[in-house]
PDB file of C-alpha atoms in Angstrom:
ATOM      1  CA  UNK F   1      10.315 -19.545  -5.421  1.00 57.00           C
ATOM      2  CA  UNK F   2       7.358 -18.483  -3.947  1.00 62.00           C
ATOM      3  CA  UNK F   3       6.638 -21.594  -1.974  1.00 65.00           C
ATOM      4  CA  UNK F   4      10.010 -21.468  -0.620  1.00 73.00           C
ATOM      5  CA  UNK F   5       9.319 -17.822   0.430  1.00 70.00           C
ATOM      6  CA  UNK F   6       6.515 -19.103   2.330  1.00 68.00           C
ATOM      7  CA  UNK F   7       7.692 -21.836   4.262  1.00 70.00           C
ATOM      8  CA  UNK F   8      10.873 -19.578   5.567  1.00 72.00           C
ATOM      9  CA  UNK F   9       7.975 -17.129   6.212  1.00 69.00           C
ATOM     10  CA  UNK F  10       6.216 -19.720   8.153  1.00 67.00           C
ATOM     11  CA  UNK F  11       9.651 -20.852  10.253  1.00 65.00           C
ATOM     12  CA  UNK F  12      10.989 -17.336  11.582  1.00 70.00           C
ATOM     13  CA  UNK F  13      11.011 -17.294  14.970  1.00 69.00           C
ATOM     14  CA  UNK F  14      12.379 -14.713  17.460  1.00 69.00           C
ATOM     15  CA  UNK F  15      12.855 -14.579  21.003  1.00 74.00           C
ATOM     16  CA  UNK F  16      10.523 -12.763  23.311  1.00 74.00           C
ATOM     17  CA  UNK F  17      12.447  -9.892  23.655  1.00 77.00           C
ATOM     18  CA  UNK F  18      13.489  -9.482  19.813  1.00 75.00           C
ATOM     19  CA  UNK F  19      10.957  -8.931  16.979  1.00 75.00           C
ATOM     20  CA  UNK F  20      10.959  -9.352  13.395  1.00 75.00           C
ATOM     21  CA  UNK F  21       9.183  -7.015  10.874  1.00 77.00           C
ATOM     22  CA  UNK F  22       8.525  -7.639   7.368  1.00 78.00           C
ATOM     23  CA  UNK F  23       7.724  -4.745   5.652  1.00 80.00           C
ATOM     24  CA  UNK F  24       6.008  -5.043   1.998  1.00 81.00           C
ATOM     25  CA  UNK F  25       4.727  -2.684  -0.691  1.00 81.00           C
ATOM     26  CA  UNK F  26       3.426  -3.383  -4.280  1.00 81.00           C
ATOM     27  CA  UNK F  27       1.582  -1.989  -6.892  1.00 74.00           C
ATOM     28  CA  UNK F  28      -0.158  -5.342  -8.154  1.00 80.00           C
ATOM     29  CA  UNK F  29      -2.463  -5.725  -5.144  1.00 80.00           C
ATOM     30  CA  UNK F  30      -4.308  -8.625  -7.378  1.00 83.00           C
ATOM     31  CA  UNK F  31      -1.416 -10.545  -7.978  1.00 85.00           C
ATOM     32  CA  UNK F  32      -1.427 -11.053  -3.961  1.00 83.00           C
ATOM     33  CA  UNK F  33      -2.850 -14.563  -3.608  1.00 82.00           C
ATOM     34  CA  UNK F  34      -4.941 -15.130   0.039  1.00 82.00           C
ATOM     35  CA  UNK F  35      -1.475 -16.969   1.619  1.00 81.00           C
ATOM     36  CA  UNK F  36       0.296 -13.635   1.179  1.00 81.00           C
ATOM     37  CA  UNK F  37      -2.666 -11.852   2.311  1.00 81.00           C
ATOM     38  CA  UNK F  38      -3.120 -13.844   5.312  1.00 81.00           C
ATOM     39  CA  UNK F  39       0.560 -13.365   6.560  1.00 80.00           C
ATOM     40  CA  UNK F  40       0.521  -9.505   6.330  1.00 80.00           C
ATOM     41  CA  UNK F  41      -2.386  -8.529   9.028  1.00 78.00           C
ATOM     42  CA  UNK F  42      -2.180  -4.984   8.619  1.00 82.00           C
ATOM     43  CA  UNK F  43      -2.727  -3.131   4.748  1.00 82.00           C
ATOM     44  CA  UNK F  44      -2.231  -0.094   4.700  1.00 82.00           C
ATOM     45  CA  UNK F  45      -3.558   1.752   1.433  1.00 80.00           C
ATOM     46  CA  UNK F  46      -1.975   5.033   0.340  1.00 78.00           C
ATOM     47  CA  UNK F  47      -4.752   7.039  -2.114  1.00 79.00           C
ATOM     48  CA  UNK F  48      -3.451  10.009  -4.036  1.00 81.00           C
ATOM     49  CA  UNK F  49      -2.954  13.242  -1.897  1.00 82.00           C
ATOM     50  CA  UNK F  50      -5.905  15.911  -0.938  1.00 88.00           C
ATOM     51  CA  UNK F  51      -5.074  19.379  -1.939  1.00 92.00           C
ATOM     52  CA  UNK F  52      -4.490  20.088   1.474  1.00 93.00           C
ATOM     53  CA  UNK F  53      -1.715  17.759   1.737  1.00 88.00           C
ATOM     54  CA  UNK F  54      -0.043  18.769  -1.888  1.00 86.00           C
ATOM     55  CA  UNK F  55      -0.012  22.204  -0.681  1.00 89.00           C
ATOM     56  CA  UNK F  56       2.450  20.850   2.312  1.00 88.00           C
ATOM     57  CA  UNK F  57       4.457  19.255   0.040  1.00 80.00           C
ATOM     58  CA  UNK F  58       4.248  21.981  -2.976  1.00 83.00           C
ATOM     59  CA  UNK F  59       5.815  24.639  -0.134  1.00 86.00           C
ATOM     60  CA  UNK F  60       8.885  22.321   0.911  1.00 82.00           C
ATOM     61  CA  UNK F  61       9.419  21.549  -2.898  1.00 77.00           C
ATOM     62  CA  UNK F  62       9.277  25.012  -3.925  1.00 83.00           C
ATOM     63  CA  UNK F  63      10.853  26.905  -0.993  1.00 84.00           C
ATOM     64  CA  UNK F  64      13.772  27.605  -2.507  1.00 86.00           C
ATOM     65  CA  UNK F  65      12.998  28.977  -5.938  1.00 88.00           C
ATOM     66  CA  UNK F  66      12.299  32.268  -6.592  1.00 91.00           C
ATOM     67  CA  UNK F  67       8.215  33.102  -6.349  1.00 93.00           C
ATOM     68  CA  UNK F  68       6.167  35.922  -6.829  1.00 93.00           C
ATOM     69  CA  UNK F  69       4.892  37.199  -3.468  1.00 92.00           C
ATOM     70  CA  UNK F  70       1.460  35.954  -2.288  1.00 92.00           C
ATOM     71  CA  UNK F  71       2.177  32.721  -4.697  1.00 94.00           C
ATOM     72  CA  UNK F  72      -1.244  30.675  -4.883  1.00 93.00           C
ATOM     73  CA  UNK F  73      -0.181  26.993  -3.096  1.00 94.00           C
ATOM     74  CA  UNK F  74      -3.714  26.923  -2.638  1.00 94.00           C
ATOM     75  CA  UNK F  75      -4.819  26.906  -6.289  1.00 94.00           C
ATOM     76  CA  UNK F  76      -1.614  25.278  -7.452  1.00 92.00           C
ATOM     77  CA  UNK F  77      -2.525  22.124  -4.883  1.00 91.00           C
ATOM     78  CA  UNK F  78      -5.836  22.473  -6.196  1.00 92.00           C
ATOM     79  CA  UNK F  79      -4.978  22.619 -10.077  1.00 89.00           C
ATOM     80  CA  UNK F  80      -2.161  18.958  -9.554  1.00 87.00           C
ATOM     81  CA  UNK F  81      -5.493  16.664  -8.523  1.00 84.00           C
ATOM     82  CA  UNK F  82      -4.147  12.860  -9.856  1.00 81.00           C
ATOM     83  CA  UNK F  83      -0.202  14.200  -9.594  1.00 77.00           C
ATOM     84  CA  UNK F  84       0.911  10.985  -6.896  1.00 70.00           C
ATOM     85  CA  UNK F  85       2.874  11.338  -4.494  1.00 63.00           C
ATOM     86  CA  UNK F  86       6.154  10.404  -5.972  1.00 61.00           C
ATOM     87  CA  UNK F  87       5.788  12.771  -8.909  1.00 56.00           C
ATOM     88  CA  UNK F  88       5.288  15.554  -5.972  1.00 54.00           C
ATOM     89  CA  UNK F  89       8.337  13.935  -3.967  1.00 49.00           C
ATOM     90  CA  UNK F  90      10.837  14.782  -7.031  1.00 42.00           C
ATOM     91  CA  UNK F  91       9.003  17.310  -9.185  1.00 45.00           C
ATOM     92  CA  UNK F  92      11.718  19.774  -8.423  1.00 48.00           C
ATOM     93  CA  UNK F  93      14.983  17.374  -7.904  1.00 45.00           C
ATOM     94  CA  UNK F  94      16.749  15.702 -11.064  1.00 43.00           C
ATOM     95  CA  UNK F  95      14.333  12.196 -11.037  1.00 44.00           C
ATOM     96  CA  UNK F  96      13.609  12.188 -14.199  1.00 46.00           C
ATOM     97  CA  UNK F  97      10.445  11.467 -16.155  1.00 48.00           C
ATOM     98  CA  UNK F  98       8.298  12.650 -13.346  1.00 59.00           C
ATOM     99  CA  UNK F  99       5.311  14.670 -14.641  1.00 67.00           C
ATOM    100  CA  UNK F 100       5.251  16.811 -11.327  1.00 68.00           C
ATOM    101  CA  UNK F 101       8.650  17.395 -12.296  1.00 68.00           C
ATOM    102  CA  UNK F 102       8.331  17.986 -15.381  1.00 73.00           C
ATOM    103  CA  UNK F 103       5.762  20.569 -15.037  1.00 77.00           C
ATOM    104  CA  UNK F 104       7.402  22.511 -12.357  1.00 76.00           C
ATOM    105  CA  UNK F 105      10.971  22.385 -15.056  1.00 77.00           C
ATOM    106  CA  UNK F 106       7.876  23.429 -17.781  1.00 80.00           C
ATOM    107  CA  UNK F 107       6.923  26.597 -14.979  1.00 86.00           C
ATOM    108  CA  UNK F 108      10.666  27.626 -14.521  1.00 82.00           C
ATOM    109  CA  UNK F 109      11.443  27.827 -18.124  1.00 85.00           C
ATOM    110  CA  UNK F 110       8.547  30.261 -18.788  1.00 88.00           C
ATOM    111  CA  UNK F 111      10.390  33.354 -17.577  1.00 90.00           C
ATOM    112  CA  UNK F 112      13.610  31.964 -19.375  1.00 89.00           C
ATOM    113  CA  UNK F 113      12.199  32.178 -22.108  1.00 89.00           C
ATOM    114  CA  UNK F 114      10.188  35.381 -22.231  1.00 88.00           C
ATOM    115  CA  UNK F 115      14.175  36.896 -21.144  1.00 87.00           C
ATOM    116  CA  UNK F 116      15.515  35.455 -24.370  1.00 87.00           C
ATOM    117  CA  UNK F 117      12.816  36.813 -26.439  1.00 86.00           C
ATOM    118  CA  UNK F 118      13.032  40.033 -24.869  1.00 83.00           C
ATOM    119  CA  UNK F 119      16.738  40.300 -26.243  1.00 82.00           C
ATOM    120  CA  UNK F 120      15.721  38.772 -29.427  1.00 84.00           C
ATOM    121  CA  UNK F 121      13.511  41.315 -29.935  1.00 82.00           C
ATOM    122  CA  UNK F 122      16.750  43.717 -29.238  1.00 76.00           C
ATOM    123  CA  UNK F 123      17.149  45.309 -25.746  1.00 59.00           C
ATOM    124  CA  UNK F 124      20.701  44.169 -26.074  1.00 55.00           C
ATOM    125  CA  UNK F 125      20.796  48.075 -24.731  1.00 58.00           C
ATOM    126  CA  UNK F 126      20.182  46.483 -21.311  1.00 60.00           C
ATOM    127  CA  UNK F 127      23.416  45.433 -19.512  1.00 61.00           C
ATOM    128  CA  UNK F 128      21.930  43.626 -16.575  1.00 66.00           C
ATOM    129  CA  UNK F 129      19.615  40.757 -17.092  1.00 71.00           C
ATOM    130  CA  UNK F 130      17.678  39.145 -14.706  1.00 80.00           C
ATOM    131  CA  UNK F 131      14.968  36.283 -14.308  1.00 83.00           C
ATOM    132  CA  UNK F 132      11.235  37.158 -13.001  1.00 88.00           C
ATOM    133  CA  UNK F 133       9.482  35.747  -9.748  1.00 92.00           C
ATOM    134  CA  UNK F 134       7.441  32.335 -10.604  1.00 91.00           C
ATOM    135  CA  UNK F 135       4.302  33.084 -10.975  1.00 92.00           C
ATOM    136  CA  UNK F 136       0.603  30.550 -10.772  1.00 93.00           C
ATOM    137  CA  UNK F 137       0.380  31.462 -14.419  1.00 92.00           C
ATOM    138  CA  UNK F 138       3.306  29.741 -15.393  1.00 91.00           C
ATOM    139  CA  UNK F 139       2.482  26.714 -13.859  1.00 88.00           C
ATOM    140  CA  UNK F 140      -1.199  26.782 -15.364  1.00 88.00           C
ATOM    141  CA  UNK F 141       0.808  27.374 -18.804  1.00 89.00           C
ATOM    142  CA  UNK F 142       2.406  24.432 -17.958  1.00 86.00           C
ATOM    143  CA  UNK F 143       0.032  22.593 -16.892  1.00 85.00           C
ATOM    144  CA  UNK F 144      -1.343  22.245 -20.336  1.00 84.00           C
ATOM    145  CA  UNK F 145       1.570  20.362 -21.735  1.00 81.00           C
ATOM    146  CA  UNK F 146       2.295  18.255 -18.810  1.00 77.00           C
ATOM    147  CA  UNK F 147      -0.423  16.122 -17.631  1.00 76.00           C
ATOM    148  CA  UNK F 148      -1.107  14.153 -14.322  1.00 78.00           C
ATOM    149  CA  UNK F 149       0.506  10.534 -14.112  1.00 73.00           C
ATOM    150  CA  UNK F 150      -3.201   9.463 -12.664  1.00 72.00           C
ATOM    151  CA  UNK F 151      -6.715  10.689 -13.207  1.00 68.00           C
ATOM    152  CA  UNK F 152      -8.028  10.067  -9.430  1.00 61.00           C
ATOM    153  CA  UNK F 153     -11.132   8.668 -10.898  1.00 67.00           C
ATOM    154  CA  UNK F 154      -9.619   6.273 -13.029  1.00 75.00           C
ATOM    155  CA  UNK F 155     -10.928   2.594 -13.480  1.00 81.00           C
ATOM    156  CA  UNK F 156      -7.239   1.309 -11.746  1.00 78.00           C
ATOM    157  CA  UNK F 157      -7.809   3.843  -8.797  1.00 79.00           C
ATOM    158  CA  UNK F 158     -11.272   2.492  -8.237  1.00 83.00           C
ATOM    159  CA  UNK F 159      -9.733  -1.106  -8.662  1.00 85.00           C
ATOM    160  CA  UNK F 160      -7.671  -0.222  -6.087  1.00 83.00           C
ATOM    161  CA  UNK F 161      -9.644   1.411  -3.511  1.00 84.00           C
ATOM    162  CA  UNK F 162     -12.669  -1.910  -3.801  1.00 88.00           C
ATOM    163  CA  UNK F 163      -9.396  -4.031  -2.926  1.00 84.00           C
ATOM    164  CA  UNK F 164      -8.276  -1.731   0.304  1.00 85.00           C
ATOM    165  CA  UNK F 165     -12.412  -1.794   0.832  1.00 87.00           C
ATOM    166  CA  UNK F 166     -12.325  -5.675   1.086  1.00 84.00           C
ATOM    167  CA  UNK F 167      -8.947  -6.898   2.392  1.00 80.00           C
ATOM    168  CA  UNK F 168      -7.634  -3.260   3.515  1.00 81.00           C
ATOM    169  CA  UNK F 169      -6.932  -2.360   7.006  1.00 78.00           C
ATOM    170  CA  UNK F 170     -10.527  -1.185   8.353  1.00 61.00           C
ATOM    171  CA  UNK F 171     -11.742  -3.034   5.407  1.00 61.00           C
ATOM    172  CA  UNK F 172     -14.948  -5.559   5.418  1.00 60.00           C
ATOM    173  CA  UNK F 173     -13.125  -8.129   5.711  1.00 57.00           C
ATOM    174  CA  UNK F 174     -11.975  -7.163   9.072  1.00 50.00           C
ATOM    175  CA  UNK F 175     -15.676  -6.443  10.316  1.00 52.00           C
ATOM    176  CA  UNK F 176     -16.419 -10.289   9.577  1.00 51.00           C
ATOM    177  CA  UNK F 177     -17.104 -11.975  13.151  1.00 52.00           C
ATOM    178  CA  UNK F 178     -15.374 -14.823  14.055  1.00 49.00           C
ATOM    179  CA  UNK F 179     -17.537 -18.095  14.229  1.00 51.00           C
ATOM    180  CA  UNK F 180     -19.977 -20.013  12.433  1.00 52.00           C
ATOM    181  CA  UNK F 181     -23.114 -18.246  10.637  1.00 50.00           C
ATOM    182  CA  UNK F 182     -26.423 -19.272  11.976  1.00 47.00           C
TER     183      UNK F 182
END
């Protein structure tokens, strides 16, 4: 199937005016033999996020629920190093098994639950109930049941980043001159 893929790869033509884009993404890198490599010029390699960048995306996915004031992003987007950037995409929507998710469902829970011991306890006298702000701590709470999907020093992240080194855009490969050695 392959082969076929490749020769109606090979044949696509396009006018002058028209273009044609073929757009690919994997997670196997090294089951990309040099033929597939050689038809996609540019490779583009996504690492894991900087805190900087999970702080952007931490404030969009939390700017609806209900925080303390002067919530830490900062140390939360510090505290999620090795959370990708699909568990940080849908950490707060209904994907499940994301651990992003998951520990932001783990965060929201902790003031549920410290309301229903509250009226276990027996301040049934109390006739209006009502949740508490987020706070960091829940999250760190929650953080130690719900672990990162990726440690960003692990041996597969290193994998990856020596392939994006060597056939990656910017990559030594592309530093190679053209020509015959001497």
């Amino acid at each position: 199937m392959r082969n076929e893929f490749m020769a109606a790869w090979d044949g696509l033509r396009s006018k002058d005016s028209q273009r044609i884009l073929i757009l690919g993404a994997t997670n196997h890198l090294f089951d990309l033999d040099d033929a597939v490599i050689r038809r996609l010029p540019r490779r583009i390699y996504a690492d894991l996020l900087d805190a900087q960048n999970r702080m952007k995306i931490l404030k969009i996915l939390l700017a609806k629920e209900n925080l303390e004031s002067e919530f830490g992003f900062d140390e939360l987007a510090n505290a999620t190093e090795g959370y990708s950037r699909s568990d940080l995409k849908v950490s707060c929507s209904s994907h499940p098994r994301s651990d992003l998710k998951n520990l932001c469902v783990a965060a929201a829970y902790m003031p549920v639950h410290e309301l229903l011991e509250e009226e276990k306890k027996g301040s049934a006298g109390s006739t209006e109930t009502s949740l508490r702000s987020l706070k960091l701590d829940d999250f760190v709470q929650a953080k130690a049941k719900v672990s990162p999907s990726v440690a960003f020093d692990a041996t597969s992240m290193n994998e990856l980043r020596k392939w994006n080194e060597q056939y990656g855009e910017g990559g030594s490969r592309s530093k190679s001159p053209f020509g015959f050695g001497t």
